[in-house]
Amino acid sequence: MAGLLDRIRRAQRVPFHAMTPAEARTAYDKAAEVLEPPRAPLARVQDITVPAADGTPLPARLYAPNHDRLPVLLYLHGGGFVIGGLETHDSLCRQLALRSGGAVLALDYRLAPAHRFPTAVDDTWAALHWLAGPGAAALGLDGSRLAVGGDSAGGTLAAVAALHARDCGLPLALQLLITPGTTAHQDTPSHRLFANGFLLDAANVSWFFDHYIDHHHRTDWRFAPLLADDLDGVAPAWLLLAECDPLVDEGIAYADRLRMAGVPVDLELVRGMTHDFIKMGRALKEAGQAQQAAADALRAAWTMTP
């Protein structure tokens, strides 16, 4: 990991916070899968649209290893609510489908700054309800075995979706949280310790958040699920955290709060890794191991779902 960070530093890439959102999106699109293995072939890869709450068709992509009636994971990509999309997380979603034996539906939720908070949250909830209702059946999937997951900002959206699912009586098999953000502000010790030089720099985090949400709204639990009034009764959780990640402390805090609420929690803390390492399988064996662990958690949760 240290060698990889050194190569990234030598490349002298322009940081996201020095770009416009459009420029950052283009740069991320070009670089997102450079460190990932080639996209795995699957029996089924299908571009579809999912209706947002306001009727807007949201692009989405279905991945499945076969054409059976499979359980399904709604996947929310990372990118600070500003960048990222179906192409940047295509390889990861293929791996999760291939390794778990289930289907993955990746959602291209609307991005800031054109669509600020809570649009991404609302898009996620709309997709979740659609999958649990007519969507899964229309796609030939098993909507009764539904999980939600995501990485980074997508992990935040997944945690928030699990809380919403609890509140509206929608059963989930699992919430799969990969290096999620859960707090309102960048004020934990890990944010200070890993503020610079560990891939996710503090200036970039601030840039993402400023584009996404007004400062006085940041204590809203839909942005900071750690601040939710209670976590009782939410879906079982599997968390993947990286030791050298600014978000690691808030991930551990969220796991602790879930456990205190009686929620089953599996926590994987990978030593020596940084944020986003799960998308670096070409360079890091730990990425493939983490993908397999996530897939195993999904398979186990789907097996236990009646």
PDB file of C-alpha atoms in Angstrom:
ATOM      1  CA  MET A   1       0.000   0.000   0.000  1.00  0.00           C
ATOM      2  CA  ALA A   2       2.823   2.396   0.837  1.00  0.00           C
ATOM      3  CA  GLY A   3       4.455   1.731  -2.521  1.00  0.00           C
ATOM      4  CA  LEU A   4       1.167   2.298  -4.295  1.00  0.00           C
ATOM      5  CA  LEU A   5       0.649   5.615  -2.517  1.00  0.00           C
ATOM      6  CA  ASP A   6       4.160   6.642  -3.498  1.00  0.00           C
ATOM      7  CA  ARG A   7       3.429   5.917  -7.175  1.00  0.00           C
ATOM      8  CA  ILE A   8       0.206   7.920  -6.944  1.00  0.00           C
ATOM      9  CA  ARG A   9       2.116  10.857  -5.429  1.00  0.00           C
ATOM     10  CA  ARG A  10       4.744  10.727  -8.190  1.00  0.00           C
ATOM     11  CA  ALA A  11       2.009  10.890 -10.818  1.00  0.00           C
ATOM     12  CA  GLN A  12       1.179  14.395  -9.488  1.00  0.00           C
ATOM     13  CA  ARG A  13      -2.483  14.193 -10.356  1.00  0.00           C
ATOM     14  CA  VAL A  14      -4.531  17.350  -9.919  1.00  0.00           C
ATOM     15  CA  PRO A  15      -6.605  16.932  -6.724  1.00  0.00           C
ATOM     16  CA  PHE A  16     -10.368  16.915  -7.034  1.00  0.00           C
ATOM     17  CA  HIS A  17     -10.697  20.025  -4.885  1.00  0.00           C
ATOM     18  CA  ALA A  18      -8.746  21.976  -7.520  1.00  0.00           C
ATOM     19  CA  MET A  19     -11.205  20.984 -10.260  1.00  0.00           C
ATOM     20  CA  THR A  20     -14.772  21.730 -11.161  1.00  0.00           C
ATOM     21  CA  PRO A  21     -17.211  18.874 -10.453  1.00  0.00           C
ATOM     22  CA  ALA A  22     -17.397  18.128 -14.187  1.00  0.00           C
ATOM     23  CA  GLU A  23     -13.597  17.964 -14.457  1.00  0.00           C
ATOM     24  CA  ALA A  24     -13.365  15.774 -11.356  1.00  0.00           C
ATOM     25  CA  ARG A  25     -15.991  13.415 -12.752  1.00  0.00           C
ATOM     26  CA  THR A  26     -14.052  13.021 -15.988  1.00  0.00           C
ATOM     27  CA  ALA A  27     -10.760  12.448 -14.158  1.00  0.00           C
ATOM     28  CA  TYR A  28     -12.317   9.857 -11.845  1.00  0.00           C
ATOM     29  CA  ASP A  29     -14.008   8.081 -14.742  1.00  0.00           C
ATOM     30  CA  LYS A  30     -10.633   7.693 -16.477  1.00  0.00           C
ATOM     31  CA  ALA A  31      -8.741   6.493 -13.394  1.00  0.00           C
ATOM     32  CA  ALA A  32     -11.327   4.548 -11.385  1.00  0.00           C
ATOM     33  CA  GLU A  33     -10.610   1.055 -12.738  1.00  0.00           C
ATOM     34  CA  VAL A  34      -6.905   1.403 -13.555  1.00  0.00           C
ATOM     35  CA  LEU A  35      -5.944  -0.681 -10.499  1.00  0.00           C
ATOM     36  CA  GLU A  36      -8.733  -3.232 -10.905  1.00  0.00           C
ATOM     37  CA  PRO A  37      -8.582  -6.567 -12.729  1.00  0.00           C
ATOM     38  CA  PRO A  38     -10.331  -6.842 -16.116  1.00  0.00           C
ATOM     39  CA  ARG A  39     -14.102  -6.806 -15.950  1.00  0.00           C
ATOM     40  CA  ALA A  40     -15.280 -10.345 -15.267  1.00  0.00           C
ATOM     41  CA  PRO A  41     -17.661 -11.828 -17.843  1.00  0.00           C
ATOM     42  CA  LEU A  42     -21.138 -12.596 -16.513  1.00  0.00           C
ATOM     43  CA  ALA A  43     -24.145 -14.350 -17.987  1.00  0.00           C
ATOM     44  CA  ARG A  44     -26.251 -11.258 -17.515  1.00  0.00           C
ATOM     45  CA  VAL A  45     -25.273  -7.577 -17.647  1.00  0.00           C
ATOM     46  CA  GLN A  46     -28.253  -5.381 -18.422  1.00  0.00           C
ATOM     47  CA  ASP A  47     -28.707  -1.605 -18.469  1.00  0.00           C
ATOM     48  CA  ILE A  48     -32.128  -0.549 -17.200  1.00  0.00           C
ATOM     49  CA  THR A  49     -33.807   2.456 -15.613  1.00  0.00           C
ATOM     50  CA  VAL A  50     -35.367   2.727 -12.167  1.00  0.00           C
ATOM     51  CA  PRO A  51     -38.057   5.322 -11.403  1.00  0.00           C
ATOM     52  CA  ALA A  52     -37.119   8.029  -8.897  1.00  0.00           C
ATOM     53  CA  ALA A  53     -39.741   9.312  -6.483  1.00  0.00           C
ATOM     54  CA  ASP A  54     -40.434  12.244  -8.824  1.00  0.00           C
ATOM     55  CA  GLY A  55     -40.710   9.939 -11.828  1.00  0.00           C
ATOM     56  CA  THR A  56     -37.249  10.665 -13.237  1.00  0.00           C
ATOM     57  CA  PRO A  57     -35.766   7.533 -14.856  1.00  0.00           C
ATOM     58  CA  LEU A  58     -32.484   6.714 -13.092  1.00  0.00           C
ATOM     59  CA  PRO A  59     -29.899   4.656 -14.986  1.00  0.00           C
ATOM     60  CA  ALA A  60     -29.016   1.360 -13.348  1.00  0.00           C
ATOM     61  CA  ARG A  61     -27.123  -1.789 -14.290  1.00  0.00           C
ATOM     62  CA  LEU A  62     -27.970  -5.356 -13.382  1.00  0.00           C
ATOM     63  CA  TYR A  63     -25.239  -7.955 -12.927  1.00  0.00           C
ATOM     64  CA  ALA A  64     -26.013 -11.651 -12.497  1.00  0.00           C
ATOM     65  CA  PRO A  65     -23.962 -14.851 -12.895  1.00  0.00           C
ATOM     66  CA  ASN A  66     -26.959 -16.720 -14.372  1.00  0.00           C
ATOM     67  CA  HIS A  67     -30.604 -16.247 -15.315  1.00  0.00           C
ATOM     68  CA  ASP A  68     -32.076 -17.899 -12.206  1.00  0.00           C
ATOM     69  CA  ARG A  69     -34.402 -16.162  -9.746  1.00  0.00           C
ATOM     70  CA  LEU A  70     -31.565 -14.784  -7.638  1.00  0.00           C
ATOM     71  CA  PRO A  71     -31.454 -12.687  -4.486  1.00  0.00           C
ATOM     72  CA  VAL A  72     -30.343  -9.129  -5.158  1.00  0.00           C
ATOM     73  CA  LEU A  73     -28.053  -6.459  -3.717  1.00  0.00           C
ATOM     74  CA  LEU A  74     -28.874  -2.809  -4.386  1.00  0.00           C
ATOM     75  CA  TYR A  75     -25.425  -1.233  -4.728  1.00  0.00           C
ATOM     76  CA  LEU A  76     -24.613   2.465  -4.233  1.00  0.00           C
ATOM     77  CA  HIS A  77     -21.276   3.653  -5.594  1.00  0.00           C
ATOM     78  CA  GLY A  78     -18.788   5.856  -3.787  1.00  0.00           C
ATOM     79  CA  GLY A  79     -17.504   9.231  -4.903  1.00  0.00           C
ATOM     80  CA  GLY A  80     -18.425  11.752  -2.239  1.00  0.00           C
ATOM     81  CA  PHE A  81     -21.945  12.279  -3.682  1.00  0.00           C
ATOM     82  CA  VAL A  82     -20.286  14.287  -6.493  1.00  0.00           C
ATOM     83  CA  ILE A  83     -18.386  11.854  -8.727  1.00  0.00           C
ATOM     84  CA  GLY A  84     -18.620   8.194  -9.701  1.00  0.00           C
ATOM     85  CA  GLY A  85     -21.214   6.159 -11.539  1.00  0.00           C
ATOM     86  CA  LEU A  86     -21.957   2.873 -13.239  1.00  0.00           C
ATOM     87  CA  GLU A  87     -18.679   2.726 -15.153  1.00  0.00           C
ATOM     88  CA  THR A  88     -16.405   3.560 -12.209  1.00  0.00           C
ATOM     89  CA  HIS A  89     -17.767   0.653 -10.147  1.00  0.00           C
ATOM     90  CA  ASP A  90     -18.513  -1.844 -12.907  1.00  0.00           C
ATOM     91  CA  SER A  91     -15.608  -4.169 -12.095  1.00  0.00           C
ATOM     92  CA  LEU A  92     -16.416  -4.219  -8.372  1.00  0.00           C
ATOM     93  CA  CYS A  93     -20.097  -4.966  -8.973  1.00  0.00           C
ATOM     94  CA  ARG A  94     -19.187  -7.786 -11.350  1.00  0.00           C
ATOM     95  CA  GLN A  95     -16.938  -9.303  -8.706  1.00  0.00           C
ATOM     96  CA  LEU A  96     -19.629  -9.106  -6.035  1.00  0.00           C
ATOM     97  CA  ALA A  97     -22.152 -10.837  -8.310  1.00  0.00           C
ATOM     98  CA  LEU A  98     -19.679 -13.462  -9.484  1.00  0.00           C
ATOM     99  CA  ARG A  99     -18.344 -14.286  -6.029  1.00  0.00           C
ATOM    100  CA  SER A 100     -21.677 -14.197  -4.165  1.00  0.00           C
ATOM    101  CA  GLY A 101     -23.762 -16.040  -6.722  1.00  0.00           C
ATOM    102  CA  GLY A 102     -26.454 -13.357  -6.415  1.00  0.00           C
ATOM    103  CA  ALA A 103     -27.537 -10.414  -8.512  1.00  0.00           C
ATOM    104  CA  VAL A 104     -26.277  -6.853  -8.059  1.00  0.00           C
ATOM    105  CA  LEU A 105     -28.245  -3.819  -9.183  1.00  0.00           C
ATOM    106  CA  ALA A 106     -26.010  -0.733  -9.310  1.00  0.00           C
ATOM    107  CA  LEU A 107     -27.889   2.558  -9.132  1.00  0.00           C
ATOM    108  CA  ASP A 108     -26.714   5.727 -10.861  1.00  0.00           C
ATOM    109  CA  TYR A 109     -28.263   8.086  -8.302  1.00  0.00           C
ATOM    110  CA  ARG A 110     -28.211  11.794  -9.076  1.00  0.00           C
ATOM    111  CA  LEU A 111     -25.085  13.709  -8.082  1.00  0.00           C
ATOM    112  CA  ALA A 112     -24.283  17.044  -6.481  1.00  0.00           C
ATOM    113  CA  PRO A 113     -23.922  19.936  -7.009  1.00  0.00           C
ATOM    114  CA  ALA A 114     -26.776  19.815  -9.538  1.00  0.00           C
ATOM    115  CA  HIS A 115     -28.690  17.580  -7.127  1.00  0.00           C
ATOM    116  CA  ARG A 116     -27.821  18.390  -3.533  1.00  0.00           C
ATOM    117  CA  PHE A 117     -28.870  16.597  -0.342  1.00  0.00           C
ATOM    118  CA  PRO A 118     -31.216  14.771   0.054  1.00  0.00           C
ATOM    119  CA  THR A 119     -31.666  13.839  -3.629  1.00  0.00           C
ATOM    120  CA  ALA A 120     -29.223  10.895  -3.482  1.00  0.00           C
ATOM    121  CA  VAL A 121     -31.027   9.605  -0.378  1.00  0.00           C
ATOM    122  CA  ASP A 122     -34.420   9.910  -2.033  1.00  0.00           C
ATOM    123  CA  ASP A 123     -33.170   8.154  -5.177  1.00  0.00           C
ATOM    124  CA  THR A 124     -31.816   5.303  -3.063  1.00  0.00           C
ATOM    125  CA  TRP A 125     -35.091   4.873  -1.196  1.00  0.00           C
ATOM    126  CA  ALA A 126     -37.076   4.929  -4.428  1.00  0.00           C
ATOM    127  CA  ALA A 127     -34.875   2.214  -5.922  1.00  0.00           C
ATOM    128  CA  LEU A 128     -35.149   0.112  -2.772  1.00  0.00           C
ATOM    129  CA  HIS A 129     -38.953   0.261  -2.805  1.00  0.00           C
ATOM    130  CA  TRP A 130     -39.045  -0.469  -6.530  1.00  0.00           C
ATOM    131  CA  LEU A 131     -36.870  -3.559  -6.092  1.00  0.00           C
ATOM    132  CA  ALA A 132     -38.900  -4.819  -3.144  1.00  0.00           C
ATOM    133  CA  GLY A 133     -42.094  -4.216  -5.138  1.00  0.00           C
ATOM    134  CA  PRO A 134     -42.475  -4.692  -8.882  1.00  0.00           C
ATOM    135  CA  GLY A 135     -38.835  -4.293  -9.868  1.00  0.00           C
ATOM    136  CA  ALA A 136     -37.349  -7.577  -8.744  1.00  0.00           C
ATOM    137  CA  ALA A 137     -40.194  -9.599 -10.233  1.00  0.00           C
ATOM    138  CA  ALA A 138     -39.923  -7.706 -13.536  1.00  0.00           C
ATOM    139  CA  LEU A 139     -36.227  -8.587 -13.659  1.00  0.00           C
ATOM    140  CA  GLY A 140     -36.829 -12.219 -12.706  1.00  0.00           C
ATOM    141  CA  LEU A 141     -35.194 -11.772  -9.286  1.00  0.00           C
ATOM    142  CA  ASP A 142     -36.193 -12.651  -5.734  1.00  0.00           C
ATOM    143  CA  GLY A 143     -37.225  -9.389  -4.071  1.00  0.00           C
ATOM    144  CA  SER A 144     -37.849 -11.177  -0.773  1.00  0.00           C
ATOM    145  CA  ARG A 145     -34.089 -11.661  -0.406  1.00  0.00           C
ATOM    146  CA  LEU A 146     -32.919  -8.085  -0.721  1.00  0.00           C
ATOM    147  CA  ALA A 147     -29.713  -6.500   0.570  1.00  0.00           C
ATOM    148  CA  VAL A 148     -28.362  -2.986   0.312  1.00  0.00           C
ATOM    149  CA  GLY A 149     -24.717  -1.986   0.140  1.00  0.00           C
ATOM    150  CA  GLY A 150     -22.191   0.559  -1.007  1.00  0.00           C
ATOM    151  CA  ASP A 151     -18.734   2.002  -0.548  1.00  0.00           C
ATOM    152  CA  SER A 152     -17.723   5.354   0.942  1.00  0.00           C
ATOM    153  CA  ALA A 153     -20.576   7.801   0.229  1.00  0.00           C
ATOM    154  CA  GLY A 154     -22.490   4.808  -1.109  1.00  0.00           C
ATOM    155  CA  GLY A 155     -21.913   3.115   2.241  1.00  0.00           C
ATOM    156  CA  THR A 156     -23.511   6.127   3.914  1.00  0.00           C
ATOM    157  CA  LEU A 157     -26.507   5.829   1.589  1.00  0.00           C
ATOM    158  CA  ALA A 158     -26.742   2.094   2.305  1.00  0.00           C
ATOM    159  CA  ALA A 159     -26.732   2.632   6.078  1.00  0.00           C
ATOM    160  CA  VAL A 160     -29.422   5.291   5.728  1.00  0.00           C
ATOM    161  CA  ALA A 161     -31.447   2.983   3.461  1.00  0.00           C
ATOM    162  CA  ALA A 162     -31.320   0.266   6.127  1.00  0.00           C
ATOM    163  CA  LEU A 163     -32.750   2.697   8.678  1.00  0.00           C
ATOM    164  CA  HIS A 164     -35.497   3.713   6.263  1.00  0.00           C
ATOM    165  CA  ALA A 165     -36.280   0.068   5.500  1.00  0.00           C
ATOM    166  CA  ARG A 166     -36.712  -0.602   9.218  1.00  0.00           C
ATOM    167  CA  ASP A 167     -39.000   2.395   9.625  1.00  0.00           C
ATOM    168  CA  CYS A 168     -41.269   1.354   6.767  1.00  0.00           C
ATOM    169  CA  GLY A 169     -41.286  -2.373   7.549  1.00  0.00           C
ATOM    170  CA  LEU A 170     -39.247  -3.483   4.547  1.00  0.00           C
ATOM    171  CA  PRO A 171     -37.124  -6.512   5.524  1.00  0.00           C
ATOM    172  CA  LEU A 172     -33.485  -6.566   4.416  1.00  0.00           C
ATOM    173  CA  ALA A 173     -31.182  -9.546   4.566  1.00  0.00           C
ATOM    174  CA  LEU A 174     -28.039  -7.433   5.061  1.00  0.00           C
ATOM    175  CA  GLN A 175     -26.531  -3.961   4.948  1.00  0.00           C
ATOM    176  CA  LEU A 176     -23.082  -4.183   3.347  1.00  0.00           C
ATOM    177  CA  LEU A 177     -21.105  -1.115   4.406  1.00  0.00           C
ATOM    178  CA  ILE A 178     -17.692  -0.634   2.788  1.00  0.00           C
ATOM    179  CA  THR A 179     -15.623   2.186   4.362  1.00  0.00           C
ATOM    180  CA  PRO A 180     -18.789   4.220   5.029  1.00  0.00           C
ATOM    181  CA  GLY A 181     -19.048   7.798   6.220  1.00  0.00           C
ATOM    182  CA  THR A 182     -21.339   8.092   9.249  1.00  0.00           C
ATOM    183  CA  THR A 183     -20.553  11.366  11.065  1.00  0.00           C
ATOM    184  CA  ALA A 184     -21.591  14.961  10.507  1.00  0.00           C
ATOM    185  CA  HIS A 185     -18.134  16.525  10.572  1.00  0.00           C
ATOM    186  CA  GLN A 186     -14.495  15.595   9.951  1.00  0.00           C
ATOM    187  CA  ASP A 187     -13.642  15.683  13.632  1.00  0.00           C
ATOM    188  CA  THR A 188     -12.470  12.197  14.636  1.00  0.00           C
ATOM    189  CA  PRO A 189      -8.822  11.386  15.435  1.00  0.00           C
ATOM    190  CA  SER A 190      -8.497   9.346  12.227  1.00  0.00           C
ATOM    191  CA  HIS A 191      -9.549  12.374  10.167  1.00  0.00           C
ATOM    192  CA  ARG A 192      -6.620  14.256  11.672  1.00  0.00           C
ATOM    193  CA  LEU A 193      -4.136  11.382  11.534  1.00  0.00           C
ATOM    194  CA  PHE A 194      -4.830  10.497   7.890  1.00  0.00           C
ATOM    195  CA  ALA A 195      -5.682  13.991   6.636  1.00  0.00           C
ATOM    196  CA  ASN A 196      -3.007  14.051   3.927  1.00  0.00           C
ATOM    197  CA  GLY A 197      -1.182  11.471   1.857  1.00  0.00           C
ATOM    198  CA  PHE A 198      -3.518   8.514   2.434  1.00  0.00           C
ATOM    199  CA  LEU A 199      -5.562   8.745  -0.777  1.00  0.00           C
ATOM    200  CA  LEU A 200      -8.637  10.468   0.675  1.00  0.00           C
ATOM    201  CA  ASP A 201      -7.285  13.880   1.671  1.00  0.00           C
ATOM    202  CA  ALA A 202      -9.154  16.206   4.014  1.00  0.00           C
ATOM    203  CA  ALA A 203      -9.401  18.937   1.375  1.00  0.00           C
ATOM    204  CA  ASN A 204     -11.158  16.570  -0.996  1.00  0.00           C
ATOM    205  CA  VAL A 205     -13.612  15.434   1.698  1.00  0.00           C
ATOM    206  CA  SER A 206     -14.475  19.077   2.432  1.00  0.00           C
ATOM    207  CA  TRP A 207     -14.901  19.746  -1.293  1.00  0.00           C
ATOM    208  CA  PHE A 208     -17.285  16.796  -1.656  1.00  0.00           C
ATOM    209  CA  PHE A 209     -19.372  17.786   1.350  1.00  0.00           C
ATOM    210  CA  ASP A 210     -19.541  21.481   0.415  1.00  0.00           C
ATOM    211  CA  HIS A 211     -20.932  20.557  -2.992  1.00  0.00           C
ATOM    212  CA  TYR A 212     -23.427  18.095  -1.499  1.00  0.00           C
ATOM    213  CA  ILE A 213     -24.912  19.595   1.653  1.00  0.00           C
ATOM    214  CA  ASP A 214     -25.237  22.875   3.565  1.00  0.00           C
ATOM    215  CA  HIS A 215     -23.285  22.961   6.807  1.00  0.00           C
ATOM    216  CA  HIS A 216     -26.364  23.474   8.988  1.00  0.00           C
ATOM    217  CA  HIS A 217     -27.956  20.308   7.558  1.00  0.00           C
ATOM    218  CA  ARG A 218     -25.066  17.997   8.394  1.00  0.00           C
ATOM    219  CA  THR A 219     -26.533  16.727  11.636  1.00  0.00           C
ATOM    220  CA  ASP A 220     -29.459  15.235   9.686  1.00  0.00           C
ATOM    221  CA  TRP A 221     -29.271  11.449  10.182  1.00  0.00           C
ATOM    222  CA  ARG A 222     -29.817  10.982   6.438  1.00  0.00           C
ATOM    223  CA  PHE A 223     -26.317  12.422   6.021  1.00  0.00           C
ATOM    224  CA  ALA A 224     -24.805  11.225   9.302  1.00  0.00           C
ATOM    225  CA  PRO A 225     -26.461   7.918  10.309  1.00  0.00           C
ATOM    226  CA  LEU A 226     -24.350   7.764  13.478  1.00  0.00           C
ATOM    227  CA  LEU A 227     -26.598  10.573  14.741  1.00  0.00           C
ATOM    228  CA  ALA A 228     -29.849   8.662  14.207  1.00  0.00           C
ATOM    229  CA  ASP A 229     -31.997   8.539  17.344  1.00  0.00           C
ATOM    230  CA  ASP A 230     -31.857   4.763  17.510  1.00  0.00           C
ATOM    231  CA  LEU A 231     -30.552   1.861  15.464  1.00  0.00           C
ATOM    232  CA  ASP A 232     -32.729  -0.839  17.010  1.00  0.00           C
ATOM    233  CA  GLY A 233     -34.129  -3.365  14.596  1.00  0.00           C
ATOM    234  CA  VAL A 234     -32.109  -2.478  11.501  1.00  0.00           C
ATOM    235  CA  ALA A 235     -30.803  -5.197   9.200  1.00  0.00           C
ATOM    236  CA  PRO A 236     -27.714  -7.188  10.174  1.00  0.00           C
ATOM    237  CA  ALA A 237     -24.553  -5.380   9.127  1.00  0.00           C
ATOM    238  CA  TRP A 238     -21.261  -6.355   7.528  1.00  0.00           C
ATOM    239  CA  LEU A 239     -18.664  -3.583   7.653  1.00  0.00           C
ATOM    240  CA  LEU A 240     -15.352  -3.377   5.850  1.00  0.00           C
ATOM    241  CA  LEU A 241     -12.947  -0.753   7.192  1.00  0.00           C
ATOM    242  CA  ALA A 242      -9.390   0.205   6.313  1.00  0.00           C
ATOM    243  CA  GLU A 243      -6.904   0.984   9.074  1.00  0.00           C
ATOM    244  CA  CYS A 244      -5.350   4.030   7.346  1.00  0.00           C
ATOM    245  CA  ASP A 245      -8.592   5.694   6.305  1.00  0.00           C
ATOM    246  CA  PRO A 246      -9.876   9.038   7.632  1.00  0.00           C
ATOM    247  CA  LEU A 247     -13.295   7.360   7.944  1.00  0.00           C
ATOM    248  CA  VAL A 248     -12.137   4.394  10.041  1.00  0.00           C
ATOM    249  CA  ASP A 249     -13.062   5.866  13.442  1.00  0.00           C
ATOM    250  CA  GLU A 250     -16.622   6.677  12.425  1.00  0.00           C
ATOM    251  CA  GLY A 251     -16.982   3.220  10.907  1.00  0.00           C
ATOM    252  CA  ILE A 252     -15.939   1.611  14.177  1.00  0.00           C
ATOM    253  CA  ALA A 253     -18.249   3.945  16.100  1.00  0.00           C
ATOM    254  CA  TYR A 254     -21.155   2.945  13.875  1.00  0.00           C
ATOM    255  CA  ALA A 255     -20.418  -0.751  14.361  1.00  0.00           C
ATOM    256  CA  ASP A 256     -20.326  -0.184  18.133  1.00  0.00           C
ATOM    257  CA  ARG A 257     -23.678   1.617  18.087  1.00  0.00           C
ATOM    258  CA  LEU A 258     -25.230  -1.165  16.029  1.00  0.00           C
ATOM    259  CA  ARG A 259     -23.951  -3.773  18.485  1.00  0.00           C
ATOM    260  CA  MET A 260     -25.266  -1.773  21.442  1.00  0.00           C
ATOM    261  CA  ALA A 261     -28.675  -1.778  19.733  1.00  0.00           C
ATOM    262  CA  GLY A 262     -28.582  -5.566  19.482  1.00  0.00           C
ATOM    263  CA  VAL A 263     -27.951  -5.642  15.732  1.00  0.00           C
ATOM    264  CA  PRO A 264     -25.789  -8.536  14.473  1.00  0.00           C
ATOM    265  CA  VAL A 265     -22.521  -7.043  13.193  1.00  0.00           C
ATOM    266  CA  ASP A 266     -19.518  -8.503  11.407  1.00  0.00           C
ATOM    267  CA  LEU A 267     -16.590  -6.083  11.223  1.00  0.00           C
ATOM    268  CA  GLU A 268     -13.554  -6.567   8.969  1.00  0.00           C
ATOM    269  CA  LEU A 269     -10.739  -4.114   9.755  1.00  0.00           C
ATOM    270  CA  VAL A 270      -7.969  -4.529   7.200  1.00  0.00           C
ATOM    271  CA  ARG A 271      -4.565  -3.475   8.486  1.00  0.00           C
ATOM    272  CA  GLY A 272      -2.290  -1.216   6.460  1.00  0.00           C
ATOM    273  CA  MET A 273      -4.919  -0.335   3.836  1.00  0.00           C
ATOM    274  CA  THR A 274      -6.373   3.038   2.839  1.00  0.00           C
ATOM    275  CA  HIS A 275      -9.778   4.192   1.704  1.00  0.00           C
ATOM    276  CA  ASP A 276     -10.919   2.648  -1.608  1.00  0.00           C
ATOM    277  CA  PHE A 277      -8.467  -0.264  -1.409  1.00  0.00           C
ATOM    278  CA  ILE A 278     -11.219  -2.711  -2.361  1.00  0.00           C
ATOM    279  CA  LYS A 279     -11.037  -1.265  -5.887  1.00  0.00           C
ATOM    280  CA  MET A 280      -7.311  -1.973  -6.307  1.00  0.00           C
ATOM    281  CA  GLY A 281      -7.330  -5.705  -7.006  1.00  0.00           C
ATOM    282  CA  ARG A 282      -4.697  -5.514  -9.737  1.00  0.00           C
ATOM    283  CA  ALA A 283      -2.163  -4.208  -7.190  1.00  0.00           C
ATOM    284  CA  LEU A 284      -3.350  -5.486  -3.797  1.00  0.00           C
ATOM    285  CA  LYS A 285      -4.217  -9.052  -2.840  1.00  0.00           C
ATOM    286  CA  GLU A 286      -6.197  -7.592   0.068  1.00  0.00           C
ATOM    287  CA  ALA A 287      -8.717  -6.175  -2.397  1.00  0.00           C
ATOM    288  CA  GLY A 288      -9.660  -9.574  -3.746  1.00  0.00           C
ATOM    289  CA  GLN A 289      -9.796 -10.990  -0.230  1.00  0.00           C
ATOM    290  CA  ALA A 290     -12.134  -8.188   0.827  1.00  0.00           C
ATOM    291  CA  GLN A 291     -14.371  -8.728  -2.186  1.00  0.00           C
ATOM    292  CA  GLN A 292     -14.597 -12.424  -1.344  1.00  0.00           C
ATOM    293  CA  ALA A 293     -15.405 -11.689   2.299  1.00  0.00           C
ATOM    294  CA  ALA A 294     -18.181  -9.303   1.231  1.00  0.00           C
ATOM    295  CA  ALA A 295     -19.559 -11.907  -1.169  1.00  0.00           C
ATOM    296  CA  ASP A 296     -19.448 -14.588   1.524  1.00  0.00           C
ATOM    297  CA  ALA A 297     -21.406 -12.308   3.880  1.00  0.00           C
ATOM    298  CA  LEU A 298     -24.035 -11.748   1.201  1.00  0.00           C
ATOM    299  CA  ARG A 299     -24.358 -15.434   0.432  1.00  0.00           C
ATOM    300  CA  ALA A 300     -24.719 -16.299   4.111  1.00  0.00           C
ATOM    301  CA  ALA A 301     -27.357 -13.589   4.674  1.00  0.00           C
ATOM    302  CA  TRP A 302     -29.360 -14.648   1.637  1.00  0.00           C
ATOM    303  CA  THR A 303     -29.214 -18.281   2.746  1.00  0.00           C
ATOM    304  CA  MET A 304     -30.589 -17.386   6.177  1.00  0.00           C
ATOM    305  CA  THR A 305     -33.454 -15.302   4.737  1.00  0.00           C
ATOM    306  CA  PRO A 306     -36.680 -17.376   4.689  1.00  0.00           C
TER     307      PRO A 306
END
